[in-house]
Amino acid sequence: MRFQILGPTNVLDEDGEQVPLGGPRVRALLTLLALHAGRIVGAEQLVDGMYGPRPPEGVANALQSQVSRLRRALGRDLVEFHPAGYRLIADPHDVDARRFELLTAEGRQALAGGDPERAAMLLREALELWRGAPLADAPHAGAAAAALEELWLAATEDRVRAELDLGRHRELVGELRQLTAAHPLRERLRAQLMRALYGSGRQAEALTVYEETRKLLDEELGIEPGADLAAAHLAVLRADPSLGPTHPPAPGTGHLGGPGAAPSPAPSPGPASAGGPYRQNAGGQDAGGRRGRQGLRAQLTSFVGRAEELAQVGARLQDSRLVTLIGPGGAGKTRLAIEAAGQEPGDVCFVPLAPVSDGDGVAQAVLAAIGVRDPLLNLHERPAMDPTVRLVAALAGRELLLVLDNCEHLVAATAELADHLLAACPDLRVLVTGREALGITGESILPVAPLRLPPAQTPDPLEYPAVRLFADRAAAVRPGFAVDAGNAAHVVRICRALDGLPLAIELAAARLRTLSIADVAARLDDRFRLLARGSRTALPRHQTLHAVVAWSWDLLDDDEQVMARRLSAFVAGARPEAAERVCGLPEEVLFSLAEKSLVEFVDGRFRMLETIRAFCVERLEESGEGDTIRDAHARYYLDLVLAADPLLRTAAQMEWLARLDEESDDLDAAVRWATESGQFELGMRLLAHSACYWWMRGHRVSSANLAAALLAALGERRLPGLEEEYAMCVLVVAWAGGTDELLRTRLEEVRRLLPLDYLPVRVEFMMMLLSMFTGPPADFGAMEQFYMDAVAGLSPWKEALANCGHAFVLQLLGRTDEALDRFERSLAGFRAIGERWGMVLVLSGLGALRQLQGDYRSALALADEALTLARELGAVTEIAEGLCRRGDARASLDDVEGARDDFAEAAELSRRNGSMETLAWALLGLGLVEVERGDHEAARALLVRAREVCPDNWFSTEDTRARIDAAMTQLTTPATDAAGTQAGAPARAPAAGEAVSER
């Protein structure tokens, strides 16, 4: 089938017969699909083109109905459904509009290659495809129709040029008279008419055309004739031979209307008005006759850290005619746009929109930037021409990259102008910068993120663009400055605190004129006061960090400002449902903030840069609703941990550990706020139901600090009914390994509150921790009976844990076979519910038992299995403990180097997460390895350090302390048998996870 849309829409079958299509909606639908033949057209775009700005109710059903009708007319296989829209299955050559474009491109290529005869033939064939106004049956597709009309006019000009190059001047004069009358401001046509007149021996008329055109351009647009017209004028004055044919006609074809001349081609039946006034560019000149890159200032500073983004912008500009750079204030969008524009080969015009105060000024700003002055009009003769019309006249046909910078306060006006210009000027490209996208068809959006940041600890901070930028700008104000080992930590902290925002980093570096690097880093808590002095020549909103953020804030509507300030209660961002609940506004407001670059959407969460959040925190305090919002925030997190805590001990634990990892910073913030505001019940419940997560993830020190602060604020008060929550707070403080008289007193109080036969009701995980810190029972026989009586009525997790605890008791009573049986029952229980942490606990207990029995290979295999599970969990404490167990097994198997590696890794992990009992074990293992290697001095130092860090108040570390003391004693004995010390050292008795279960 062949599809005709360059006029009324027709479809011709293989025999050339018209296919009946039906009513106007079906014809409009086919027109839009044929215009994009072979490509998917979105449903929304189809609706806009069929119904315009006011679609009917139930428009989705209406569209489906029209698609069904079209399928009946053409055949179902030709109209393909896709989740993103619909596609017409057709070869572009079978659609006249697409064939027109292809033939036009071939003709233009032939013309550029010096073959005007082939060019004329191809272009005539292309133009003959036109049967009237394009897309006539799709009246709401005006922009696409205007673009086709502009292509028709450009193809006509190219065809005329080819005919002139062939010497057909006389035949073209009449046609060019008609065309210039229809398009009086189209300079290329005027220049071609001058050439045709001159080639016909009518030099005076050619000069008259120039004078008429010059006067018209001055009166209508306030501009001088462009390069093509000026060159034609000069050529006529000089009687330049180039005005004649560039390719003599072949024999028998005639010349200048002589014998055998080709008949004058009839004007193509194209649109009555195709694209309006024309502004030709030649030789790299702008509309005012100037060459170069208007508005692009030479930069005074180096361009750091954006090589990848620069390449991306260049690639987007090759593929798309409209590219928009979006990002928060101070991210460097303007500089990136300037650098990208500077790399483009053609003409560039940079238009700063920040000084423009309203939408009506956007077109005027562009006119001023391209050098078009206000016309000198006789007010009694005609009204002033619309600025957009003048812009189309000045830019049509001109190859130009137009940079519209900082349009966030004029988004609607900028979008409307860009859409109009791109439709009317096919050789125009537009690069936009702003806080949000323009939201128009064909826009390619490129987010500009802050510069890449180093982690808090990094061996080479200069590998990261943010640090390189700081170093570069710091050296400019303090000669000789360089990032080195002495200042790297401060530089990294500054860059991270400022979110990698280039403007903020530059302002911070500038403070080195008067402050040391340490002072700048120390004052970042009051960043807006610190970074309050920038370049005097910068825009006011770029002179201080506060002004940068305030500019974005002022562009928000009331609901957006309310959402932004309330969202600042979240310290690490929020999922949409969390933000909606805490902030009390629908999630659509949050989406709007993301579109305006006030928040960023990362991994399912909406986050604020810390600089923006600091500004919004100030607005939250000013509003007087800070306490209300923070209370809502804390209660949201209480509900979250109440739901998550029991699921951490099921097969869903991986999912929920990851979920709480997302929320960890906000969970900590909620506990801190509850403590500071005196809401002790809220704080204790939050803390108690977070404890299992903290333990599994190894957050020892930070959680202990939170618990200590809460208990200090609580003082001597006790809240009835919250005994379990209070006890868990005490245990969390204890697990950091420190000890003092107050903590001992609180631990004794916990043992009184929760006697031996107490099973937790609300805080299930406390069953695992209690005996670790409050001590085992005096009578293990009674403890065994307790397990035997209690196990039947417990939940699956508690039952599996009780079996593990029973196994430890049996092991201590010397009943090894029974202990192994209970371990196996426990392991089966944890496997049945898919609980990896419990499996690690049991595998560790089994490994310790095998190590004690001297079955080192089994101990090694069990340690490997436990380590695999612990690494899956990301349970840092259990990983470190598993490494120590494997180190013990390896040492017993004479794999000294393997043991050393395991103990060294365990020590590093334990230092990082504050697991002092495991650190003591790892240091003990390293000390024993050094004994084996014969370095007693190194061994002694390691053992001394192990004794220093080993907690004294943990019952579960008694064995570690005994092993350390035994090793130290043997080191002082001259006849030390190093191998015997290692092999004969008692394997670690119930520690951490093991002794915990004795309760």
Short mmCIF file of C-alpha atoms in Angstrom, two decimals, residues 256 563 578 645 670 675 802 819 875 952:
data_model
loop_
_atom_site.label_atom_id
_atom_site.label_comp_id
_atom_site.label_asym_id
_atom_site.label_seq_id
_atom_site.Cartn_x
_atom_site.Cartn_y
_atom_site.Cartn_z
CA LEU A 256 18.78 31.40 -21.44
CA MET A 563 6.10 19.63 51.13
CA ALA A 578 6.35 7.74 53.73
CA ASP A 645 11.21 -6.71 63.42
CA ALA A 670 13.73 9.27 65.07
CA THR A 675 15.07 11.33 73.36
CA ALA A 802 15.73 -22.70 72.61
CA ALA A 819 24.18 -31.54 72.46
CA ALA A 875 26.08 -9.52 59.18
CA ASP A 952 35.26 -7.57 81.34
#
